[in-house]
Amino acid sequence: MTTRDIFIGGQWRQGGGALMQSHFPADGSLNATLHAASLEDLEQAVAAGDRAWRDPAWRDTLPHQRAAILHRVADLINARIETLAEMQSRDNGKPLAEARGLVASAASTARYFAAACELLEGELPTPRIPQVITLSGYEPLGVVAAITPWNSPIASEMQKIAPAIAAGNAAILKPAEATPLMALELAKLFEEAGLPAGLLSVLPGKGSVIGDALARHPKVRKISFTGGTSTGRHLAHVAAEKLIPASLELGGKSPTIVLEDANLEQAARGICYGIFSSAGQACIAGSRLFVHQSVYAPLMARLLELTRGLRVGHPFDAATHVGPLINEGHRQRVMEYVALAQREGGRVLCGGEIPPDPALADGSYFQPTIIDGLSNGARACQEEIFGPVLVAMPFEDEAGLIAQANDSVFGLAAGIWSRDSGRALRLASRLEVGTVWINTYKVFSISTPFGGFKESGLGREKGIQGLKAWMQQKSVYLATGSDVNHWSDNKKGVQ
Ligand code: ADP
């Protein structure tokens, strides 16, 4: 059987680790077989990265020269949107239309960080010492690790690799076990765009083996992770031991809130998209719905109508709204949560089952599901399901709403639907979350910082801050005259 090569220190070759496979979640067919990276491969990738980022040929590149590589990557992506989107769909089952959007966003991300690194400015702080000026600028960290999940590979991987490279680092990417293909394809694009060897390596394999060893490696100077909260907590411990920065984008259980003055049609559409796109496999999925009791009945009626109209189907079918879940194991987990919600007293208003369509029998599909009758303390309202499952709850007053919305270990995002934007903004300021959408949901801008409060994460990606997060600041004091440091001649006392 032919196996895919992996990318280590600028070389394509077979990984030295265990055999692993990528399957198409729509029908379980095999996409590719490859060998995971071994610990020896990791050593080589780190050594190559460490040489490459220190090499004057790279270290002395000017920002616009690094930007040119990122622009070429963006051009290559845009020229291959269809192929890349199909690859992404095959790797994780996303409907093609969504995958196209993610591919296009990856190109924009590369361009944004190309621009950001050209525009990044150091500081010339106002002088505080006679005859001394201070300068403060940004430098790369060195070899850095990017560990990514399976739900939106090309977008989440570019969100880490583009700023890491723009900042002048050498990046080592560890993609999720289920979705190794897009990360390898990205490496091809960076290579074709002229990125010098060693500055990007891709090490597929098990998180607990190669991901853990990558994070722990003494030469790795930053961990950027997107994934589950328990893995994030583990990586925070690793980073604490090494005293290196960790950027952690973790889980969520995001509330979407419909106030009594909302445009109900707009709200129902936004809520439907916010929870059921990507089959709910999104950290920012709006999975807890709070609706003012005075509009609960009409909002729910419209939301149920829209949800029943969603088409669950093959990712390559243009009419599909909801594709398969990533694999059978994950579908089982989602189904267990629906059963748990019922045991907790929840009523399934729609969905809750595997679709009966025989054409979908080989894929890990699950119907979009809405449950009510639960209180916010139920496990189905507190734990991340990461599937197409929405729990709806009526609320009476704003104080109770805020208490319930914030009663979660998570704090990733929230949605508010109201015609009164002043009131919505006041409410937004009371929610303990990193992103609030008002009268929209799950739309993203690469120029806007993203990250979580509480157990949803640490640090921010995107925006100028998302570039600085891959750099360290160095301050320089420069004497402009000789009338300084007179300590030894005892003339001016200690300075
Ligand atoms: P998800 O629930 O999204 O799969 P995980 O946290 O399990 O979230 O996985 C996200 C990424 O983290 C994957 O690339 C996975 O291989 C990696 N990972 C899992 N466990 C570890 C670990 N102990 N150390 C480093 N990386 C890990």
Coordinates of C-alpha atoms and ligand atoms in Angstrom, one line a residue:
M1 CA 0.0 0.0 0.0
T2 CA 1.4 3.5 -0.8
T3 CA 1.6 5.8 2.1
R4 CA 1.8 9.6 2.2
D5 CA 5.1 11.2 3.1
I6 CA 5.3 13.7 5.9
F7 CA 7.3 16.9 6.0
I8 CA 10.3 17.1 8.3
G9 CA 12.9 19.8 8.2
G10 CA 12.3 20.6 4.5
Q11 CA 12.2 16.9 3.4
W12 CA 9.3 14.8 2.3
R13 CA 9.7 11.3 3.7
Q14 CA 7.9 8.5 5.4
G15 CA 7.3 9.1 9.1
G16 CA 9.0 6.7 11.5
G17 CA 5.9 6.2 13.7
A18 CA 2.8 4.0 13.7
L19 CA 0.5 3.6 10.6
M20 CA -2.4 6.0 10.7
Q21 CA -5.3 6.6 8.3
S22 CA -7.6 9.5 7.2
H23 CA -11.2 8.5 6.4
F24 CA -14.0 10.3 4.7
P25 CA -16.7 10.8 7.4
A26 CA -19.4 10.7 4.7
D27 CA -19.0 7.0 4.0
G28 CA -16.0 5.8 5.9
S29 CA -13.9 5.4 2.7
L30 CA -10.1 5.6 3.0
N31 CA -8.6 9.0 2.0
A32 CA -5.0 8.2 2.8
T33 CA -2.6 6.1 4.8
L34 CA 0.5 7.5 6.4
H35 CA 3.0 6.9 9.1
A36 CA 2.9 9.1 12.1
A37 CA 6.0 11.1 13.0
S38 CA 8.4 9.3 15.5
L39 CA 10.2 10.9 18.4
E40 CA 13.3 10.8 16.1
D41 CA 11.4 12.7 13.5
L42 CA 10.5 15.3 16.1
E43 CA 14.2 15.7 17.0
Q44 CA 15.1 16.3 13.4
A45 CA 12.3 18.7 12.9
V46 CA 13.3 20.7 16.0
A47 CA 17.0 20.7 15.0
A48 CA 16.2 21.8 11.5
G49 CA 13.9 24.5 12.8
D50 CA 16.5 25.7 15.3
R51 CA 19.1 26.0 12.5
A52 CA 16.7 27.6 10.1
W53 CA 15.4 30.4 12.2
R54 CA 18.9 31.4 13.4
D55 CA 20.4 31.2 9.9
P56 CA 21.2 34.8 8.8
A57 CA 19.5 34.1 5.5
W58 CA 16.2 34.0 7.4
R59 CA 17.0 35.9 10.5
D60 CA 18.0 39.0 8.5
T61 CA 15.0 38.9 6.2
L62 CA 13.0 42.1 6.2
P63 CA 9.3 42.0 7.0
H64 CA 8.3 42.7 3.4
Q65 CA 10.4 39.7 2.3
R66 CA 8.6 37.4 4.7
A67 CA 5.3 39.0 3.6
A68 CA 6.0 38.2 0.0
I69 CA 6.1 34.5 0.9
L70 CA 2.8 34.7 2.6
H71 CA 1.3 36.6 -0.4
R72 CA 2.5 33.8 -2.7
V73 CA 0.9 31.2 -0.3
A74 CA -2.4 33.1 -0.6
D75 CA -2.1 33.2 -4.4
L76 CA -1.5 29.5 -4.5
I77 CA -4.5 28.8 -2.2
N78 CA -6.8 31.0 -4.3
A79 CA -5.7 29.3 -7.5
R80 CA -6.7 25.9 -5.9
I81 CA -9.8 26.7 -3.9
E82 CA -11.8 23.7 -5.3
T83 CA -9.1 21.1 -4.8
L84 CA -8.3 22.3 -1.3
A85 CA -12.0 22.6 -0.3
E86 CA -12.6 19.0 -1.5
M87 CA -9.6 17.8 0.5
Q88 CA -10.9 19.5 3.6
S89 CA -14.3 18.0 3.1
R90 CA -12.8 14.5 2.6
D91 CA -10.7 14.9 5.7
N92 CA -13.5 16.1 8.1
G93 CA -16.8 15.9 6.4
K94 CA -17.6 19.6 6.1
P95 CA -20.1 20.5 3.3
L96 CA -18.1 21.8 0.3
A97 CA -19.6 25.3 0.5
E98 CA -18.4 25.7 4.1
A99 CA -15.0 24.2 3.2
R100 CA -14.7 26.7 0.3
G101 CA -15.3 29.5 2.8
L102 CA -12.6 28.2 5.1
V103 CA -10.1 27.9 2.3
A104 CA -10.7 31.4 1.2
S105 CA -10.4 32.6 4.8
A106 CA -7.0 30.9 5.0
A107 CA -5.8 32.9 2.1
S108 CA -7.0 36.1 3.7
T109 CA -5.3 35.2 6.9
A110 CA -2.0 34.8 5.1
R111 CA -2.5 38.2 3.5
Y112 CA -3.5 39.8 6.8
F113 CA -0.4 38.7 8.6
A114 CA 1.8 39.6 5.6
A115 CA 0.4 43.1 6.0
A116 CA 0.6 43.1 9.8
C117 CA 4.3 42.2 9.8
E118 CA 5.1 45.0 7.4
L119 CA 3.1 47.5 9.5
L120 CA 4.2 46.3 12.9
E121 CA 6.0 49.1 14.8
G122 CA 8.3 49.1 17.7
E123 CA 8.2 51.9 20.4
L124 CA 10.3 54.9 21.2
P125 CA 9.1 55.6 24.7
T126 CA 9.3 59.2 26.0
P127 CA 12.7 59.7 27.6
R128 CA 13.0 59.4 31.4
I129 CA 16.8 59.5 31.8
P130 CA 19.0 62.4 30.7
Q131 CA 21.2 61.6 27.7
V132 CA 19.6 58.1 27.2
I133 CA 17.0 57.1 24.7
T134 CA 15.1 53.8 24.9
L135 CA 13.9 51.7 21.9
S136 CA 11.6 48.7 22.2
G137 CA 11.1 46.3 19.3
Y138 CA 9.8 42.8 18.6
E139 CA 11.8 39.7 17.8
P140 CA 10.9 36.1 17.0
L141 CA 10.7 33.4 19.8
G142 CA 12.5 30.7 17.9
V143 CA 11.1 27.2 17.3
V144 CA 7.3 27.3 18.1
A145 CA 4.6 24.6 18.3
A146 CA 1.2 24.7 16.7
I147 CA -1.2 21.9 17.8
T148 CA -4.6 21.9 16.0
P149 CA -8.0 20.2 16.1
W150 CA -9.9 18.4 13.4
N151 CA -12.9 20.7 13.0
S152 CA -11.5 23.5 10.7
P153 CA -8.0 22.4 9.8
I154 CA -7.0 24.9 7.0
A155 CA -8.4 27.9 8.9
S156 CA -7.1 27.1 12.3
E157 CA -3.7 26.0 11.0
M158 CA -3.2 29.1 8.9
Q159 CA -4.2 31.2 11.9
K160 CA -1.2 29.9 13.7
I161 CA 1.4 29.3 10.9
A162 CA 0.9 32.6 9.1
P163 CA 1.7 34.8 12.1
A164 CA 4.4 32.4 13.4
I165 CA 6.3 32.7 10.0
A166 CA 5.5 36.4 9.6
A167 CA 7.1 36.9 13.0
G168 CA 10.3 35.1 11.9
N169 CA 9.9 31.8 13.8
A170 CA 10.3 28.2 12.7
A171 CA 7.0 26.5 13.2
I172 CA 6.2 22.8 13.9
L173 CA 2.6 21.8 13.2
K174 CA 1.0 18.8 14.9
P175 CA -2.4 18.3 13.2
A176 CA -5.2 16.3 14.7
E177 CA -5.1 12.5 14.3
A178 CA -8.3 12.5 12.2
T179 CA -7.3 15.3 9.8
P180 CA -3.6 15.1 8.8
L181 CA -4.0 15.9 5.1
M182 CA -4.6 19.6 5.0
A183 CA -1.6 20.4 7.2
L184 CA 0.6 18.4 4.8
E185 CA -0.9 20.3 1.9
L186 CA -0.2 23.6 3.6
A187 CA 3.4 22.6 3.9
K188 CA 3.5 21.9 0.2
L189 CA 2.1 25.4 -0.5
F190 CA 4.6 27.1 1.8
E191 CA 7.4 25.1 0.2
E192 CA 6.2 26.1 -3.3
A193 CA 6.0 29.7 -2.2
G194 CA 9.7 29.7 -1.3
L195 CA 9.8 29.2 2.4
P196 CA 13.3 28.1 3.2
A197 CA 13.7 24.5 4.4
G198 CA 13.3 23.8 8.1
L199 CA 11.0 26.7 8.9
L200 CA 7.9 24.5 8.7
S201 CA 7.6 20.9 9.6
V202 CA 4.4 18.9 9.9
L203 CA 4.3 16.0 12.4
P204 CA 1.1 14.0 12.2
G205 CA 0.5 11.5 15.0
K206 CA -1.1 10.9 18.4
G207 CA -1.6 13.9 20.6
S208 CA -0.5 12.1 23.7
V209 CA 2.7 10.9 22.0
I210 CA 4.0 13.3 19.4
G211 CA 2.0 16.4 20.5
D212 CA 3.1 15.9 24.1
A213 CA 6.7 15.4 23.2
L214 CA 6.6 18.5 20.9
A215 CA 5.2 20.7 23.7
R216 CA 7.8 19.4 26.2
H217 CA 10.8 19.7 23.9
P218 CA 13.3 22.0 25.5
K219 CA 13.9 24.0 22.3
V220 CA 10.2 24.7 21.7
R221 CA 9.6 28.3 22.9
K222 CA 5.9 28.6 22.6
I223 CA 2.8 26.3 22.5
S224 CA -0.2 27.5 20.5
F225 CA -3.1 25.1 21.0
T226 CA -6.7 24.8 19.8
G227 CA -8.7 21.9 21.2
G228 CA -10.4 20.5 24.2
T229 CA -10.1 22.1 27.7
S230 CA -8.6 19.1 29.4
T231 CA -5.7 18.9 26.8
G232 CA -5.4 22.7 27.1
R233 CA -5.0 22.4 30.9
H234 CA -2.3 19.8 30.4
L235 CA -0.4 21.9 28.0
A236 CA -0.6 24.9 30.4
H237 CA 1.2 22.7 32.9
V238 CA 3.8 21.8 30.4
A239 CA 4.3 25.5 29.5
A240 CA 4.4 26.5 33.2
E241 CA 7.2 24.0 33.8
K242 CA 9.2 25.4 30.9
L243 CA 8.3 29.0 31.5
I244 CA 7.2 29.5 28.0
P245 CA 4.0 31.2 26.7
A246 CA 1.0 29.1 25.9
S247 CA -1.9 30.4 23.8
L248 CA -4.9 28.2 24.4
E249 CA -8.2 28.3 22.4
L250 CA -10.5 25.8 24.2
G251 CA -14.0 24.7 24.5
G252 CA -17.3 26.6 24.8
K253 CA -21.0 26.4 25.8
S254 CA -22.0 29.7 24.3
P255 CA -25.3 31.3 25.2
T256 CA -27.4 33.0 22.5
I257 CA -29.9 35.4 24.0
V258 CA -33.2 36.6 22.4
L259 CA -34.6 39.7 24.1
E260 CA -38.3 40.6 23.8
D261 CA -37.7 43.3 21.3
A262 CA -35.6 41.2 18.9
N263 CA -36.3 40.8 15.2
L264 CA -37.4 37.1 15.6
E265 CA -36.9 36.1 12.0
Q266 CA -33.3 37.4 12.0
A267 CA -32.7 35.8 15.4
A268 CA -34.1 32.4 14.4
R269 CA -31.9 32.4 11.3
G270 CA -28.8 33.4 13.2
I271 CA -29.4 30.8 16.0
C272 CA -30.0 28.1 13.4
Y273 CA -26.7 28.9 11.6
G274 CA -24.8 29.4 14.9
I275 CA -25.5 25.9 16.2
F276 CA -26.1 23.7 13.2
S277 CA -23.5 24.8 10.7
S278 CA -20.4 22.5 10.7
A279 CA -22.9 20.0 12.4
G280 CA -22.3 21.9 15.6
Q281 CA -18.7 20.9 15.7
A282 CA -17.4 24.3 16.5
C283 CA -16.0 25.7 19.7
I284 CA -18.1 28.8 19.3
A285 CA -21.4 26.9 18.5
G286 CA -24.3 28.8 20.1
S287 CA -25.5 25.7 22.1
R288 CA -27.5 27.3 24.9
L289 CA -30.5 29.4 23.8
F290 CA -32.1 31.8 26.3
V291 CA -35.4 33.4 25.0
H292 CA -37.5 36.0 26.8
Q293 CA -40.6 34.2 27.9
S294 CA -42.9 36.7 26.0
V295 CA -41.4 35.7 22.7
Y296 CA -40.5 32.1 23.5
A297 CA -43.4 30.5 21.6
P298 CA -43.1 32.3 18.3
L299 CA -39.3 32.2 18.2
M300 CA -39.3 28.5 18.9
A301 CA -42.0 27.8 16.3
R302 CA -39.9 29.6 13.6
L303 CA -36.6 28.0 14.8
L304 CA -38.2 24.5 14.7
E305 CA -39.5 25.2 11.2
L306 CA -36.1 26.3 9.9
T307 CA -34.3 23.4 11.6
R308 CA -36.7 20.8 10.2
G309 CA -36.0 22.3 6.8
L310 CA -32.3 21.8 7.0
R311 CA -30.9 19.2 4.7
V312 CA -28.7 16.6 6.3
G313 CA -26.6 15.1 3.5
H314 CA -23.5 14.3 1.6
P315 CA -20.8 17.0 1.9
F316 CA -20.5 17.2 -1.9
D317 CA -24.2 17.8 -2.5
A318 CA -24.8 21.5 -3.0
A319 CA -28.1 21.3 -1.2
T320 CA -26.6 20.0 2.0
H321 CA -26.7 22.1 5.2
V322 CA -25.5 19.6 7.7
G323 CA -22.8 17.0 6.9
P324 CA -21.6 14.0 8.9
L325 CA -19.9 14.2 12.3
I326 CA -16.2 13.5 12.2
N327 CA -16.5 9.8 13.0
E328 CA -18.7 7.1 14.6
G329 CA -17.1 7.4 18.0
H330 CA -18.0 11.1 18.1
R331 CA -21.5 10.4 17.0
Q332 CA -21.9 7.9 19.8
R333 CA -20.8 10.6 22.2
V334 CA -23.3 13.1 20.9
M335 CA -26.1 10.5 21.1
E336 CA -25.2 9.7 24.7
Y337 CA -25.6 13.4 25.5
V338 CA -29.1 13.5 23.9
A339 CA -30.0 10.4 26.0
L340 CA -28.6 12.0 29.1
A341 CA -30.6 15.2 28.4
Q342 CA -33.8 13.1 28.2
R343 CA -32.9 11.4 31.5
E344 CA -32.4 14.8 33.0
G345 CA -36.0 15.7 32.0
G346 CA -35.4 17.3 28.6
R347 CA -37.9 17.0 25.7
V348 CA -36.5 16.4 22.2
L349 CA -38.5 18.9 20.0
C350 CA -36.8 17.9 16.8
G351 CA -34.1 15.5 15.6
G352 CA -32.4 13.4 18.2
E353 CA -31.8 10.5 15.9
I354 CA -29.7 9.1 13.1
P355 CA -31.3 10.2 9.8
P356 CA -33.3 7.3 8.3
D357 CA -32.1 7.9 4.7
P358 CA -30.4 4.7 3.5
A359 CA -28.1 6.8 1.3
L360 CA -26.5 8.2 4.5
A361 CA -26.2 4.8 6.3
D362 CA -22.4 4.6 5.9
G363 CA -21.6 8.0 7.3
S364 CA -21.7 9.3 10.9
Y365 CA -24.7 11.6 10.3
F366 CA -26.9 13.0 13.1
Q367 CA -30.1 15.1 12.8
P368 CA -30.1 18.7 14.0
T369 CA -31.6 18.4 17.5
I370 CA -33.4 20.9 19.7
I371 CA -34.2 20.1 23.3
D372 CA -36.2 22.1 25.9
G373 CA -37.4 21.5 29.4
L374 CA -34.0 21.6 31.0
S375 CA -32.6 24.0 33.5
N376 CA -29.2 25.6 33.0
G377 CA -27.7 23.4 35.7
A378 CA -28.3 20.2 33.6
R379 CA -25.2 18.5 32.3
A380 CA -26.4 18.9 28.7
C381 CA -26.3 22.7 29.4
Q382 CA -22.9 22.7 31.2
E383 CA -20.8 20.3 29.1
E384 CA -19.6 20.8 25.6
I385 CA -21.4 18.4 23.2
F386 CA -19.6 19.5 20.1
G387 CA -22.5 18.4 17.9
P388 CA -25.8 19.6 16.4
V389 CA -27.6 19.8 19.7
L390 CA -29.3 23.0 21.0
V391 CA -30.9 23.4 24.4
A392 CA -33.6 26.1 24.6
M393 CA -34.6 27.8 27.9
P394 CA -37.1 30.7 28.5
F395 CA -36.0 33.5 30.9
E396 CA -38.0 36.0 32.8
D397 CA -35.8 39.0 33.7
E398 CA -32.4 40.3 32.8
A399 CA -30.7 39.7 36.2
G400 CA -31.7 36.0 36.1
L401 CA -30.6 35.8 32.5
I402 CA -27.1 37.2 33.2
A403 CA -26.7 34.8 36.2
Q404 CA -27.6 31.8 34.0
A405 CA -25.6 32.9 31.0
N406 CA -22.5 33.3 33.1
D407 CA -23.1 30.1 35.1
S408 CA -20.7 28.1 33.0
V409 CA -17.1 27.1 33.4
F410 CA -16.7 28.3 29.8
G411 CA -16.6 31.9 28.5
L412 CA -15.9 31.7 24.8
A413 CA -18.7 33.6 23.0
A414 CA -22.3 34.8 23.2
G415 CA -25.0 36.1 20.9
I416 CA -27.6 38.8 21.7
W417 CA -30.6 39.5 19.6
S418 CA -32.3 42.9 20.2
R419 CA -33.4 46.0 18.3
D420 CA -32.1 48.2 21.1
S421 CA -28.4 48.3 20.5
G422 CA -27.7 50.3 23.6
R423 CA -29.3 47.7 25.7
A424 CA -27.5 44.9 23.8
L425 CA -24.2 46.6 24.4
R426 CA -24.9 47.0 28.2
L427 CA -25.8 43.3 28.3
A428 CA -22.7 42.4 26.3
S429 CA -20.5 44.1 29.0
R430 CA -22.0 41.9 31.7
L431 CA -21.3 38.6 29.9
E432 CA -18.1 36.7 30.9
V433 CA -17.1 35.8 27.3
G434 CA -14.3 36.7 24.9
T435 CA -16.6 37.5 21.9
V436 CA -20.1 38.8 21.7
W437 CA -22.1 38.9 18.5
I438 CA -25.1 41.3 18.4
N439 CA -27.8 40.5 15.8
T440 CA -25.5 38.1 14.1
Y441 CA -23.5 35.0 15.0
K442 CA -20.4 33.1 14.0
V443 CA -19.1 35.7 11.6
F444 CA -15.3 36.3 11.9
S445 CA -12.8 39.0 11.0
I446 CA -9.1 38.2 11.1
S447 CA -8.4 41.7 12.3
T448 CA -10.4 41.2 15.5
P449 CA -8.8 39.4 18.5
F450 CA -10.4 36.1 19.4
G451 CA -10.1 34.0 22.5
G452 CA -11.8 32.9 25.7
F453 CA -12.6 34.0 29.2
K454 CA -12.5 31.4 32.1
E455 CA -11.9 27.8 31.0
S456 CA -12.3 28.7 27.3
G457 CA -8.7 29.7 27.0
L458 CA -5.8 32.0 27.5
G459 CA -4.4 34.5 25.1
R460 CA -5.8 35.9 21.9
E461 CA -5.3 35.0 18.2
K462 CA -6.0 37.3 15.2
G463 CA -5.4 41.0 15.0
I464 CA -2.1 42.7 15.5
Q465 CA -2.0 41.2 19.0
G466 CA -2.1 37.8 17.2
L467 CA 1.2 38.6 15.6
K468 CA 2.8 40.0 18.7
A469 CA 1.9 36.8 20.5
W470 CA 4.5 35.0 18.4
M471 CA 7.2 37.5 19.3
Q472 CA 9.1 38.8 22.3
Q473 CA 9.8 42.4 23.1
K474 CA 13.4 43.6 23.5
S475 CA 14.2 47.0 24.9
V476 CA 17.4 48.8 24.2
Y477 CA 18.9 51.8 26.2
L478 CA 21.2 54.0 24.1
A479 CA 23.3 56.7 25.7
T480 CA 23.4 59.8 23.4
G481 CA 26.2 61.5 25.4
S482 CA 29.0 60.6 27.9
D483 CA 27.5 62.3 31.0
V484 CA 26.1 59.0 32.3
N485 CA 27.0 56.3 34.9
H486 CA 29.1 58.4 37.2
W487 CA 28.6 56.0 40.1
S488 CA 32.3 55.1 40.4
D489 CA 33.6 58.7 40.7
N490 CA 30.9 59.4 43.4
K491 CA 30.0 62.7 41.7
K492 CA 26.3 62.2 41.1
G493 CA 25.3 59.4 43.4
V494 CA 23.6 56.2 42.3
Q495 CA 21.5 56.7 39.2
Ligands
ADP1 P1 -10.6 17.6 20.3 O1 -11.6 17.2 21.4 O2 -10.8 18.7 19.5 O3 -10.1 16.4 19.6 P2 -8.1 17.4 21.7 O4 -7.6 18.3 22.8 O5 -8.2 16.0 22.0 O6 -9.4 18.1 21.2 O7 -7.1 17.5 20.4 C1 -6.7 18.7 19.8 C2 -5.3 18.5 19.4 O8 -4.5 18.3 20.5 C3 -5.0 17.3 18.5 O9 -4.0 17.7 17.5 C4 -4.5 16.3 19.4 O10 -3.8 15.3 18.8 C5 -3.7 17.1 20.4 N1 -3.5 16.5 21.7 C6 -4.2 15.7 22.4 N2 -3.7 15.3 23.5 C7 -2.5 16.0 23.6 C8 -1.4 16.0 24.6 N3 -1.4 15.3 25.7 N4 -0.3 16.8 24.3 C9 -0.3 17.5 23.1 N5 -1.3 17.5 22.2 C10 -2.3 16.7 22.4

